[in-house]
Amino acid sequence: KKVCPYCYKELTACILKRHIESVHGNIQYKCTLVGCNYVSTRKDHLNAHMKKHFVSTDSHKTFFGNK
């Protein structure tokens, strides 16, 4: 295990970078769709959010804007 240099929490090496970015970092990932104000400190959360704007069908993707 590794120790976070900010809060001294013990974490596995693969989780430490994500922990620092999401808890102690100021990096913000913003949704690029017009009218959407979603912001996250984690890129994987933004990616999951972006998938909610689109639904895959057999032949194409359909856009779902904000409700």
mmCIF file of N, CA, C and O in Angstrom:
data_model
loop_
_atom_site.group_PDB
_atom_site.id
_atom_site.type_symbol
_atom_site.label_atom_id
_atom_site.label_comp_id
_atom_site.label_asym_id
_atom_site.label_seq_id
_atom_site.Cartn_x
_atom_site.Cartn_y
_atom_site.Cartn_z
ATOM 1 N N LYS A 1 0.839 -1.195 0.000
ATOM 2 C CA LYS A 1 0.000 0.000 0.000
ATOM 3 C C LYS A 1 0.875 1.247 0.000
ATOM 4 O O LYS A 1 1.998 1.230 0.459
ATOM 5 N N LYS A 2 0.273 2.321 -0.508
ATOM 6 C CA LYS A 2 0.942 3.618 -0.539
ATOM 7 C C LYS A 2 0.168 4.579 0.359
ATOM 8 O O LYS A 2 -1.002 4.373 0.645
ATOM 9 N N VAL A 3 0.813 5.660 0.753
ATOM 10 C CA VAL A 3 0.197 6.640 1.634
ATOM 11 C C VAL A 3 -0.003 7.944 0.872
ATOM 12 O O VAL A 3 0.913 8.442 0.213
ATOM 13 N N CYS A 4 -1.202 8.500 0.981
ATOM 14 C CA CYS A 4 -1.492 9.788 0.357
ATOM 15 C C CYS A 4 -0.663 10.867 1.049
ATOM 16 O O CYS A 4 -0.688 10.971 2.287
ATOM 17 N N PRO A 5 0.064 11.684 0.284
ATOM 18 C CA PRO A 5 0.903 12.718 0.897
ATOM 19 C C PRO A 5 0.111 13.890 1.488
ATOM 20 O O PRO A 5 0.661 14.714 2.198
ATOM 21 N N TYR A 6 -1.193 13.948 1.215
ATOM 22 C CA TYR A 6 -2.022 15.048 1.703
ATOM 23 C C TYR A 6 -2.795 14.694 2.974
ATOM 24 O O TYR A 6 -2.865 15.476 3.901
ATOM 25 N N CYS A 7 -3.402 13.489 2.989
ATOM 26 C CA CYS A 7 -4.228 13.118 4.144
ATOM 27 C C CYS A 7 -3.709 11.875 4.862
ATOM 28 O O CYS A 7 -4.294 11.451 5.848
ATOM 29 N N TYR A 8 -2.645 11.299 4.340
ATOM 30 C CA TYR A 8 -1.971 10.142 4.942
ATOM 31 C C TYR A 8 -2.832 8.876 4.980
ATOM 32 O O TYR A 8 -2.560 7.973 5.749
ATOM 33 N N LYS A 9 -3.832 8.831 4.143
ATOM 34 C CA LYS A 9 -4.671 7.640 4.040
ATOM 35 C C LYS A 9 -3.907 6.570 3.266
ATOM 36 O O LYS A 9 -3.253 6.872 2.267
ATOM 37 N N GLU A 10 -3.990 5.338 3.722
ATOM 38 C CA GLU A 10 -3.334 4.232 3.015
ATOM 39 C C GLU A 10 -4.237 3.717 1.904
ATOM 40 O O GLU A 10 -5.400 3.417 2.143
ATOM 41 N N LEU A 11 -3.672 3.627 0.698
ATOM 42 C CA LEU A 11 -4.415 3.188 -0.476
ATOM 43 C C LEU A 11 -3.527 2.289 -1.318
ATOM 44 O O LEU A 11 -2.305 2.360 -1.238
ATOM 45 N N THR A 12 -4.162 1.486 -2.163
ATOM 46 C CA THR A 12 -3.370 0.696 -3.103
ATOM 47 C C THR A 12 -2.785 1.638 -4.148
ATOM 48 O O THR A 12 -3.314 2.723 -4.393
ATOM 49 N N ALA A 13 -1.703 1.233 -4.752
ATOM 50 C CA ALA A 13 -1.002 2.081 -5.717
ATOM 51 C C ALA A 13 -1.905 2.487 -6.877
ATOM 52 O O ALA A 13 -1.848 3.624 -7.344
ATOM 53 N N CYS A 14 -2.751 1.578 -7.340
ATOM 54 C CA CYS A 14 -3.609 1.891 -8.496
ATOM 55 C C CYS A 14 -4.721 2.875 -8.139
ATOM 56 O O CYS A 14 -5.246 3.555 -9.014
ATOM 57 N N ILE A 15 -5.082 2.998 -6.882
ATOM 58 C CA ILE A 15 -6.137 3.914 -6.443
ATOM 59 C C ILE A 15 -5.579 5.276 -6.034
ATOM 60 O O ILE A 15 -6.275 6.276 -6.087
ATOM 61 N N LEU A 16 -4.319 5.333 -5.655
ATOM 62 C CA LEU A 16 -3.749 6.559 -5.099
ATOM 63 C C LEU A 16 -3.865 7.753 -6.040
ATOM 64 O O LEU A 16 -4.298 8.837 -5.624
ATOM 65 N N LYS A 17 -3.519 7.602 -7.308
ATOM 66 C CA LYS A 17 -3.586 8.726 -8.252
ATOM 67 C C LYS A 17 -5.020 9.246 -8.371
ATOM 68 O O LYS A 17 -5.261 10.448 -8.329
ATOM 69 N N ARG A 18 -5.968 8.334 -8.506
ATOM 70 C CA ARG A 18 -7.374 8.729 -8.625
ATOM 71 C C ARG A 18 -7.836 9.432 -7.349
ATOM 72 O O ARG A 18 -8.543 10.428 -7.407
ATOM 73 N N HIS A 19 -7.420 8.933 -6.196
ATOM 74 C CA HIS A 19 -7.771 9.547 -4.917
ATOM 75 C C HIS A 19 -7.255 10.981 -4.845
ATOM 76 O O HIS A 19 -7.996 11.900 -4.483
ATOM 77 N N ILE A 20 -5.995 11.182 -5.195
ATOM 78 C CA ILE A 20 -5.404 12.525 -5.126
ATOM 79 C C ILE A 20 -6.130 13.483 -6.053
ATOM 80 O O ILE A 20 -6.458 14.609 -5.679
ATOM 81 N N GLU A 21 -6.422 13.045 -7.268
ATOM 82 C CA GLU A 21 -7.118 13.913 -8.222
ATOM 83 C C GLU A 21 -8.527 14.256 -7.761
ATOM 84 O O GLU A 21 -8.958 15.402 -7.863
ATOM 85 N N SER A 22 -9.265 13.273 -7.262
ATOM 86 C CA SER A 22 -10.666 13.510 -6.933
ATOM 87 C C SER A 22 -10.865 14.183 -5.575
ATOM 88 O O SER A 22 -11.799 14.952 -5.402
ATOM 89 N N VAL A 23 -9.993 13.925 -4.619
ATOM 90 C CA VAL A 23 -10.179 14.475 -3.280
ATOM 91 C C VAL A 23 -9.358 15.737 -3.056
ATOM 92 O O VAL A 23 -9.834 16.710 -2.470
ATOM 93 N N HIS A 24 -8.134 15.751 -3.542
ATOM 94 C CA HIS A 24 -7.231 16.856 -3.237
ATOM 95 C C HIS A 24 -6.913 17.737 -4.443
ATOM 96 O O HIS A 24 -6.322 18.800 -4.286
ATOM 97 N N GLY A 25 -7.277 17.294 -5.619
ATOM 98 C CA GLY A 25 -6.926 18.035 -6.824
ATOM 99 C C GLY A 25 -7.937 19.102 -7.172
ATOM 100 O O GLY A 25 -9.037 19.153 -6.641
ATOM 101 N N ASN A 26 -7.562 19.961 -8.065
ATOM 102 C CA ASN A 26 -8.476 20.988 -8.536
ATOM 103 C C ASN A 26 -8.720 20.855 -10.029
ATOM 104 O O ASN A 26 -9.222 21.763 -10.669
ATOM 105 N N ILE A 27 -8.371 19.708 -10.597
ATOM 106 C CA ILE A 27 -8.620 19.457 -12.014
ATOM 107 C C ILE A 27 -10.119 19.265 -12.192
ATOM 108 O O ILE A 27 -10.747 18.518 -11.443
ATOM 109 N N GLN A 28 -10.678 19.943 -13.159
ATOM 110 C CA GLN A 28 -12.098 19.789 -13.423
ATOM 111 C C GLN A 28 -12.310 19.363 -14.867
ATOM 112 O O GLN A 28 -11.726 19.943 -15.778
ATOM 113 N N TYR A 29 -13.122 18.345 -15.022
ATOM 114 C CA TYR A 29 -13.507 17.852 -16.340
ATOM 115 C C TYR A 29 -14.928 18.309 -16.591
ATOM 116 O O TYR A 29 -15.830 18.012 -15.810
ATOM 117 N N LYS A 30 -15.135 19.044 -17.685
ATOM 118 C CA LYS A 30 -16.429 19.653 -17.965
ATOM 119 C C LYS A 30 -17.086 19.000 -19.178
ATOM 120 O O LYS A 30 -16.413 18.680 -20.155
ATOM 121 N N CYS A 31 -18.395 18.847 -19.092
ATOM 122 C CA CYS A 31 -19.164 18.356 -20.234
ATOM 123 C C CYS A 31 -19.110 19.412 -21.329
ATOM 124 O O CYS A 31 -19.295 20.603 -21.074
ATOM 125 N N THR A 32 -18.856 18.971 -22.554
ATOM 126 C CA THR A 32 -18.691 19.906 -23.666
ATOM 127 C C THR A 32 -19.973 20.158 -24.446
ATOM 128 O O THR A 32 -19.960 20.944 -25.393
ATOM 129 N N LEU A 33 -21.062 19.513 -24.060
ATOM 130 C CA LEU A 33 -22.313 19.729 -24.764
ATOM 131 C C LEU A 33 -22.937 21.053 -24.346
ATOM 132 O O LEU A 33 -22.982 21.389 -23.165
ATOM 133 N N VAL A 34 -23.407 21.807 -25.326
ATOM 134 C CA VAL A 34 -23.993 23.118 -25.081
ATOM 135 C C VAL A 34 -25.188 22.975 -24.145
ATOM 136 O O VAL A 34 -26.045 22.124 -24.340
ATOM 137 N N GLY A 35 -25.206 23.791 -23.124
ATOM 138 C CA GLY A 35 -26.312 23.789 -22.185
ATOM 139 C C GLY A 35 -26.158 22.854 -21.002
ATOM 140 O O GLY A 35 -26.952 22.892 -20.079
ATOM 141 N N CYS A 36 -25.142 22.019 -21.011
ATOM 142 C CA CYS A 36 -24.928 21.102 -19.906
ATOM 143 C C CYS A 36 -23.851 21.684 -18.990
ATOM 144 O O CYS A 36 -22.780 22.067 -19.442
ATOM 145 N N ASN A 37 -24.132 21.736 -17.713
ATOM 146 C CA ASN A 37 -23.211 22.340 -16.747
ATOM 147 C C ASN A 37 -22.481 21.307 -15.894
ATOM 148 O O ASN A 37 -21.913 21.660 -14.861
ATOM 149 N N TYR A 38 -22.482 20.048 -16.309
ATOM 150 C CA TYR A 38 -21.857 18.996 -15.517
ATOM 151 C C TYR A 38 -20.351 19.211 -15.414
ATOM 152 O O TYR A 38 -19.673 19.483 -16.395
ATOM 153 N N VAL A 39 -19.817 19.089 -14.191
ATOM 154 C CA VAL A 39 -18.386 19.198 -13.925
ATOM 155 C C VAL A 39 -18.011 18.096 -12.937
ATOM 156 O O VAL A 39 -18.768 17.812 -12.005
ATOM 157 N N SER A 40 -16.860 17.474 -13.143
ATOM 158 C CA SER A 40 -16.387 16.429 -12.247
ATOM 159 C C SER A 40 -14.889 16.587 -12.028
ATOM 160 O O SER A 40 -14.190 17.144 -12.862
ATOM 161 N N THR A 41 -14.420 16.066 -10.915
ATOM 162 C CA THR A 41 -12.981 16.046 -10.686
ATOM 163 C C THR A 41 -12.373 14.769 -11.232
ATOM 164 O O THR A 41 -11.159 14.597 -11.199
ATOM 165 N N ARG A 42 -13.221 13.868 -11.748
ATOM 166 C CA ARG A 42 -12.721 12.599 -12.279
ATOM 167 C C ARG A 42 -13.141 12.416 -13.726
ATOM 168 O O ARG A 42 -14.307 12.590 -14.078
ATOM 169 N N LYS A 43 -12.164 12.073 -14.562
ATOM 170 C CA LYS A 43 -12.425 11.893 -15.985
ATOM 171 C C LYS A 43 -13.341 10.702 -16.237
ATOM 172 O O LYS A 43 -14.194 10.747 -17.124
ATOM 173 N N ASP A 44 -13.210 9.632 -15.437
ATOM 174 C CA ASP A 44 -14.068 8.470 -15.646
ATOM 175 C C ASP A 44 -15.530 8.806 -15.333
ATOM 176 O O ASP A 44 -16.445 8.293 -15.981
ATOM 177 N N HIS A 45 -15.777 9.721 -14.402
ATOM 178 C CA HIS A 45 -17.147 10.148 -14.137
ATOM 179 C C HIS A 45 -17.689 10.974 -15.301
ATOM 180 O O HIS A 45 -18.864 10.854 -15.656
ATOM 181 N N LEU A 46 -16.844 11.816 -15.892
ATOM 182 C CA LEU A 46 -17.272 12.578 -17.065
ATOM 183 C C LEU A 46 -17.601 11.641 -18.213
ATOM 184 O O LEU A 46 -18.607 11.820 -18.897
ATOM 185 N N ASN A 47 -16.774 10.622 -18.429
ATOM 186 C CA ASN A 47 -17.040 9.672 -19.512
ATOM 187 C C ASN A 47 -18.377 8.970 -19.303
ATOM 188 O O ASN A 47 -19.150 8.804 -20.255
ATOM 189 N N ALA A 48 -18.665 8.569 -18.071
ATOM 190 C CA ALA A 48 -19.955 7.927 -17.775
ATOM 191 C C ALA A 48 -21.096 8.914 -18.000
ATOM 192 O O ALA A 48 -22.148 8.549 -18.544
ATOM 193 N N HIS A 49 -20.901 10.155 -17.619
ATOM 194 C CA HIS A 49 -21.912 11.194 -17.839
ATOM 195 C C HIS A 49 -22.178 11.388 -19.328
ATOM 196 O O HIS A 49 -23.334 11.470 -19.747
ATOM 197 N N MET A 50 -21.121 11.451 -20.127
ATOM 198 C CA MET A 50 -21.276 11.676 -21.563
ATOM 199 C C MET A 50 -22.091 10.565 -22.215
ATOM 200 O O MET A 50 -22.871 10.821 -23.139
ATOM 201 N N LYS A 51 -21.935 9.347 -21.743
ATOM 202 C CA LYS A 51 -22.696 8.222 -22.300
ATOM 203 C C LYS A 51 -24.187 8.404 -22.082
ATOM 204 O O LYS A 51 -24.989 7.907 -22.863
ATOM 205 N N LYS A 52 -24.579 9.143 -21.051
ATOM 206 C CA LYS A 52 -25.992 9.385 -20.783
ATOM 207 C C LYS A 52 -26.618 10.307 -21.823
ATOM 208 O O LYS A 52 -27.830 10.313 -21.991
ATOM 209 N N HIS A 53 -25.797 11.101 -22.502
ATOM 210 C CA HIS A 53 -26.307 11.999 -23.536
ATOM 211 C C HIS A 53 -26.610 11.248 -24.836
ATOM 212 O O HIS A 53 -27.276 11.775 -25.707
ATOM 213 N N PHE A 54 -26.078 10.058 -24.987
ATOM 214 C CA PHE A 54 -26.231 9.302 -26.223
ATOM 215 C C PHE A 54 -26.733 7.899 -25.921
ATOM 216 O O PHE A 54 -26.347 7.298 -24.933
ATOM 217 N N VAL A 55 -27.573 7.381 -26.811
ATOM 218 C CA VAL A 55 -28.032 6.005 -26.705
ATOM 219 C C VAL A 55 -27.667 5.313 -28.010
ATOM 220 O O VAL A 55 -28.002 5.784 -29.094
ATOM 221 N N SER A 56 -26.975 4.183 -27.914
ATOM 222 C CA SER A 56 -26.587 3.443 -29.114
ATOM 223 C C SER A 56 -27.745 2.597 -29.609
ATOM 224 O O SER A 56 -28.457 1.968 -28.842
ATOM 225 N N THR A 57 -27.928 2.591 -30.910
ATOM 226 C CA THR A 57 -28.862 1.679 -31.545
ATOM 227 C C THR A 57 -28.045 0.820 -32.494
ATOM 228 O O THR A 57 -26.843 0.948 -32.583
ATOM 229 N N ASP A 58 -28.688 -0.058 -33.217
ATOM 230 C CA ASP A 58 -27.958 -0.935 -34.129
ATOM 231 C C ASP A 58 -27.206 -0.162 -35.205
ATOM 232 O O ASP A 58 -26.099 -0.518 -35.563
ATOM 233 N N SER A 59 -27.787 0.901 -35.731
ATOM 234 C CA SER A 59 -27.172 1.571 -36.869
ATOM 235 C C SER A 59 -26.614 2.961 -36.581
ATOM 236 O O SER A 59 -25.847 3.479 -37.359
ATOM 237 N N HIS A 60 -27.011 3.582 -35.470
ATOM 238 C CA HIS A 60 -26.521 4.933 -35.209
ATOM 239 C C HIS A 60 -26.672 5.281 -33.738
ATOM 240 O O HIS A 60 -27.265 4.540 -32.971
ATOM 241 N N LYS A 61 -26.138 6.423 -33.371
ATOM 242 C CA LYS A 61 -26.295 6.917 -32.008
ATOM 243 C C LYS A 61 -27.335 8.049 -32.020
ATOM 244 O O LYS A 61 -27.345 8.871 -32.914
ATOM 245 N N THR A 62 -28.164 8.066 -31.021
ATOM 246 C CA THR A 62 -29.181 9.082 -30.899
ATOM 247 C C THR A 62 -28.798 10.011 -29.756
ATOM 248 O O THR A 62 -28.488 9.554 -28.663
ATOM 249 N N PHE A 63 -28.855 11.304 -30.010
ATOM 250 C CA PHE A 63 -28.499 12.300 -29.001
ATOM 251 C C PHE A 63 -29.686 12.545 -28.077
ATOM 252 O O PHE A 63 -30.797 12.702 -28.518
ATOM 253 N N PHE A 64 -29.388 12.596 -26.793
ATOM 254 C CA PHE A 64 -30.371 13.002 -25.809
ATOM 255 C C PHE A 64 -29.820 14.224 -25.106
ATOM 256 O O PHE A 64 -28.851 14.138 -24.366
ATOM 257 N N GLY A 65 -30.441 15.361 -25.321
ATOM 258 C CA GLY A 65 -29.995 16.595 -24.683
ATOM 259 C C GLY A 65 -30.469 16.652 -23.258
ATOM 260 O O GLY A 65 -31.012 15.694 -22.712
ATOM 261 N N ASN A 66 -30.302 17.806 -22.675
ATOM 262 C CA ASN A 66 -30.730 18.005 -21.283
ATOM 263 C C ASN A 66 -32.232 18.024 -21.207
ATOM 264 O O ASN A 66 -32.919 18.496 -22.091
ATOM 265 N N LYS A 67 -32.730 17.528 -20.104
ATOM 266 C CA LYS A 67 -34.180 17.525 -19.888
ATOM 267 C C LYS A 67 -34.553 18.633 -18.942
ATOM 268 O O LYS A 67 -33.814 19.082 -18.151
#
